[in-house]
Amino acid sequence: IVVTRARQQASDLSSRLLDLGAECLEFPTINVVAADDLTPLDEAVQNLSDYDWVVFTSVNGVKFFFDHLFGRNKDVRALSHLHTAAIGPATAEKLFEYGLKSDIIPQNFRAEAVVDAFRKISLAGKKILLPRAKEARPVLPVELRKMGAEVDEVTVYITEKVQVNIDQLIEQLEEKNIDLITFTSSSTVQNFKDLLPPDNFKRLIQGITVASIGPITTDTALKSGFEVPITAKTYTIPGLCDAIVKYFDKKNSRHSV
């Protein structure tokens, strides 16, 4: 099984798959680093009293935000007056590690999920801080502004392409030693495809199963030319592993009949 997550995050997925009996090949396609210009984040941290809500969209967003907050000699008490939202259970879990429980948890980025999560809350005139990736999709701020909120998007991290061990990856694909490729974000999909020679892409991935952490990643993979028979119903690493196990259990049971 190929794990395409950033190196600093791959171990969780790899260790779970290893425990299930898989052999993992780590080919990180992205590297997650702090944003080049942290001036907007600095200003937001210095003016946290101006905000009503802070909305976190990823585990990385939480980590890099608090790294910066702590680096400015502040702690979680600086957010004591704020309401918090975390997109998805993994983000909420990461936020809780810093001592904050999310007031609401939209299950995913889809507009319907965001609107539904905030349905009982009046956002008219409220000021929301949105610390996230430079490459983030626009759906969230668009929907929040439709609900009357003022949204400050602040870049806290960027994802960089990684091009390491490409020859080894292509060799493994050529020799059909790979059974499954896992994708945990749209950027892992796009960067993985960019690693492969375009004229050989279809041939190299032929017969290889693809597993995706959720519908947005699946949509990106399908548009990129992959077939995706596995999409996690719970958009977390444990959810992805469960989906992979169920797929192969079902496949093996068909073959044994």
Coordinates of C-alpha atoms in Angstrom, one line a residue:
I1 CA 0.0 0.0 0.0
V2 CA 1.3 3.4 -1.0
V3 CA 1.0 6.2 1.6
T4 CA 1.1 9.6 0.0
R5 CA 0.7 11.8 3.1
A6 CA 3.2 14.4 4.1
R7 CA 6.2 12.7 5.8
Q8 CA 5.4 14.2 9.2
Q9 CA 1.9 12.8 9.1
A10 CA 2.4 9.5 7.3
S11 CA 3.3 7.4 10.4
D12 CA -0.2 7.3 11.8
L13 CA -1.7 5.9 8.6
S14 CA 1.3 3.6 8.0
S15 CA 1.3 2.2 11.5
R16 CA -2.4 1.4 11.4
L17 CA -2.1 -0.4 8.0
L18 CA 1.0 -2.3 9.3
D19 CA -1.0 -3.4 12.3
L20 CA -3.6 -4.8 9.9
G21 CA -0.9 -6.8 8.1
A22 CA -0.2 -4.5 5.1
E23 CA 3.2 -3.7 3.7
C24 CA 3.5 0.1 3.4
L25 CA 5.5 2.2 1.0
E26 CA 5.8 5.8 2.0
F27 CA 6.0 8.1 -1.0
P28 CA 5.0 11.6 0.4
T29 CA 3.8 13.9 -2.3
I30 CA 3.5 17.0 -0.2
N31 CA 5.3 18.8 2.5
V32 CA 3.5 21.0 5.0
V33 CA 5.3 24.2 6.1
A34 CA 4.5 27.5 7.7
A35 CA 3.3 30.3 5.4
D36 CA 6.1 32.5 3.9
D37 CA 4.4 35.7 5.1
L38 CA 3.0 35.5 8.6
T39 CA 2.2 39.2 8.9
P40 CA -1.6 38.7 8.5
L41 CA -1.5 35.9 11.1
D42 CA 0.5 38.1 13.4
E43 CA -2.1 40.9 13.1
A44 CA -5.0 38.5 13.7
V45 CA -3.3 37.0 16.8
Q46 CA -2.7 40.5 18.2
N47 CA -6.3 41.5 17.6
L48 CA -8.1 38.3 18.7
S49 CA -10.5 40.4 20.8
D50 CA -12.0 41.7 17.6
Y51 CA -13.3 38.3 16.6
D52 CA -16.4 36.3 17.6
W53 CA -15.5 33.0 16.0
V54 CA -12.4 31.1 14.9
V55 CA -13.0 28.3 12.4
F56 CA -10.4 25.6 11.8
T57 CA -10.5 23.6 8.6
S58 CA -7.7 21.1 9.2
V59 CA -5.4 19.5 11.7
N60 CA -2.5 21.4 10.1
G61 CA -4.4 24.7 10.5
V62 CA -4.8 24.0 14.2
K63 CA -1.2 23.1 14.7
F64 CA 0.3 26.1 12.8
F65 CA -2.1 28.5 14.4
F66 CA -1.2 27.5 17.9
D67 CA 2.5 27.3 17.1
H68 CA 2.3 30.9 16.2
L69 CA 0.1 31.9 19.1
F70 CA 2.5 30.3 21.6
G71 CA 5.5 31.9 19.8
R72 CA 4.0 35.3 20.6
N73 CA 3.9 34.5 24.3
K74 CA 0.2 33.9 24.4
D75 CA -1.8 30.8 25.4
V76 CA -5.3 29.3 24.9
R77 CA -6.7 32.0 27.3
A78 CA -6.4 34.4 24.4
L79 CA -9.3 32.5 22.8
S80 CA -11.4 32.3 25.9
H81 CA -14.1 34.7 24.5
L82 CA -14.3 33.0 21.1
H83 CA -16.6 30.4 19.7
T84 CA -14.8 27.7 17.8
A85 CA -15.7 25.5 14.9
A86 CA -13.7 22.6 13.5
I87 CA -14.4 21.0 10.1
G88 CA -14.5 17.3 10.6
P89 CA -13.8 15.1 13.6
A90 CA -10.0 14.9 13.2
T91 CA -9.7 18.7 13.3
A92 CA -12.0 18.8 16.4
E93 CA -9.8 16.2 18.1
K94 CA -6.7 18.1 17.4
L95 CA -8.2 21.3 18.7
F96 CA -9.2 19.4 21.9
E97 CA -5.6 18.6 22.4
Y98 CA -5.0 22.3 23.0
G99 CA -7.9 22.3 25.6
L100 CA -10.6 23.7 23.4
K101 CA -13.8 21.9 22.6
S102 CA -15.5 22.8 19.3
D103 CA -18.9 24.5 19.6
I104 CA -19.9 23.1 16.2
I105 CA -18.3 20.4 13.9
P106 CA -19.4 20.5 10.3
Q107 CA -18.7 17.1 9.0
N108 CA -17.1 18.3 5.7
F109 CA -16.5 21.3 3.4
R110 CA -19.6 20.8 1.4
A111 CA -21.8 23.9 1.4
E112 CA -24.8 22.0 2.8
A113 CA -22.8 20.6 5.7
V114 CA -21.5 24.1 6.7
V115 CA -24.9 25.7 6.4
D116 CA -26.5 22.9 8.3
A117 CA -24.0 23.1 11.2
F118 CA -24.4 26.9 11.6
R119 CA -28.2 26.8 11.0
K120 CA -29.2 27.5 14.6
I121 CA -26.6 30.2 15.1
S122 CA -26.9 33.8 13.9
L123 CA -23.8 35.0 12.1
A124 CA -25.1 38.3 11.0
G125 CA -22.5 40.9 11.8
K126 CA -20.2 38.4 13.4
K127 CA -16.5 38.5 12.7
I128 CA -14.8 35.2 11.9
L129 CA -11.1 34.3 11.8
L130 CA -10.3 31.5 9.3
P131 CA -6.7 30.3 9.6
R132 CA -6.0 27.8 6.9
A133 CA -3.9 26.7 3.9
K134 CA -3.0 29.0 1.1
E135 CA -4.5 26.6 -1.4
A136 CA -7.8 26.1 0.4
R137 CA -11.1 25.9 -1.4
P138 CA -13.3 29.0 -1.4
V139 CA -16.6 27.3 -0.4
L140 CA -16.3 27.9 3.3
P141 CA -15.8 31.7 3.4
V142 CA -18.4 32.0 0.6
E143 CA -21.0 30.2 2.6
L144 CA -20.2 32.0 5.9
R145 CA -20.4 35.4 4.1
K146 CA -23.8 34.4 2.7
M147 CA -24.9 34.0 6.3
G148 CA -23.9 37.6 7.1
A149 CA -20.5 37.0 8.7
E150 CA -17.4 39.1 8.1
V151 CA -14.6 36.6 7.3
D152 CA -10.9 37.1 7.6
E153 CA -9.0 34.4 5.7
V154 CA -5.4 34.1 7.0
T155 CA -2.8 31.8 5.5
V156 CA -1.0 29.8 8.2
Y157 CA 0.6 27.1 6.1
I158 CA 1.3 26.0 2.6
T159 CA 1.7 22.6 1.0
E160 CA 4.8 22.1 -1.2
K161 CA 5.3 19.4 -3.8
V162 CA 7.7 16.7 -2.9
Q163 CA 9.7 14.8 -5.5
V164 CA 11.6 12.1 -3.7
N165 CA 12.3 8.5 -4.8
I166 CA 10.3 8.9 -8.0
D167 CA 12.3 6.3 -9.9
Q168 CA 11.6 3.8 -7.1
L169 CA 7.9 4.6 -7.2
I170 CA 7.7 4.2 -11.0
E171 CA 9.7 0.9 -10.8
Q172 CA 7.2 -0.4 -8.2
L173 CA 4.3 0.5 -10.4
E174 CA 6.0 -1.0 -13.5
E175 CA 6.5 -4.3 -11.7
K176 CA 2.9 -4.3 -10.4
N177 CA 4.1 -4.6 -6.8
I178 CA 1.5 -2.1 -5.6
D179 CA -2.0 -3.1 -4.7
L180 CA -3.4 0.1 -3.3
I181 CA -2.7 3.8 -3.3
T182 CA -4.1 6.0 -0.5
F183 CA -5.0 9.6 -0.9
T184 CA -5.8 11.8 2.1
S185 CA -6.3 15.2 0.4
S186 CA -6.8 16.7 -3.1
S187 CA -3.2 17.9 -3.0
T188 CA -1.9 14.4 -2.5
V189 CA -3.8 13.3 -5.6
Q190 CA -2.7 16.1 -7.8
N191 CA 1.0 15.9 -6.8
F192 CA 1.0 12.1 -7.1
K193 CA -0.2 12.3 -10.6
D194 CA 2.4 15.0 -11.4
L195 CA 5.1 12.5 -10.4
L196 CA 4.2 10.1 -13.1
P197 CA 5.0 10.5 -16.8
P198 CA 1.8 11.6 -18.6
D199 CA 2.2 9.3 -21.5
N200 CA 2.4 6.3 -19.2
F201 CA 0.0 7.3 -16.5
K202 CA -2.9 5.1 -17.5
R203 CA -0.7 2.0 -17.9
L204 CA 1.1 2.5 -14.6
I205 CA -2.0 2.8 -12.5
Q206 CA -4.0 0.1 -14.4
G207 CA -5.3 -2.6 -12.0
I208 CA -4.3 -0.6 -8.9
T209 CA -7.0 0.1 -6.3
V210 CA -7.3 3.7 -5.0
A211 CA -8.6 4.6 -1.5
S212 CA -9.7 8.1 -0.6
I213 CA -10.4 9.7 2.7
G214 CA -13.6 11.5 1.6
P215 CA -15.8 12.7 -1.3
I216 CA -13.8 15.8 -2.1
T217 CA -10.6 13.9 -2.5
T218 CA -12.5 11.3 -4.5
D219 CA -13.8 14.0 -6.8
T220 CA -10.3 15.3 -7.4
A221 CA -9.0 11.7 -8.1
L222 CA -11.8 10.9 -10.5
K223 CA -11.2 14.2 -12.4
S224 CA -7.5 13.3 -12.5
G225 CA -8.1 10.0 -14.2
F226 CA -8.1 7.5 -11.3
E227 CA -10.8 5.0 -10.6
V228 CA -11.7 5.2 -6.9
P229 CA -13.6 2.1 -5.5
I230 CA -12.9 3.1 -1.9
T231 CA -14.1 6.3 -0.2
A232 CA -14.1 6.5 3.6
K233 CA -17.5 7.3 5.1
T234 CA -15.9 8.8 8.1
Y235 CA -13.3 11.3 6.9
T236 CA -10.5 10.4 9.2
I237 CA -7.5 8.0 9.1
P238 CA -9.3 5.3 11.2
G239 CA -12.3 5.8 8.8
L240 CA -10.0 5.3 5.8
C241 CA -8.5 2.2 7.3
D242 CA -11.9 0.8 8.0
A243 CA -13.0 1.4 4.5
I244 CA -9.9 -0.4 3.1
V245 CA -10.5 -3.4 5.4
K246 CA -14.1 -3.7 4.4
Y247 CA -13.3 -3.5 0.7
F248 CA -10.7 -6.3 0.8
D249 CA -12.9 -8.4 3.1
K250 CA -15.7 -8.2 0.6
K251 CA -13.3 -8.8 -2.3
N252 CA -11.7 -11.8 -0.6
S253 CA -15.1 -13.3 0.3
R254 CA -16.2 -13.1 -3.4
H255 CA -13.0 -14.9 -4.5
S256 CA -13.5 -17.6 -1.9
V257 CA -17.0 -18.5 -3.1

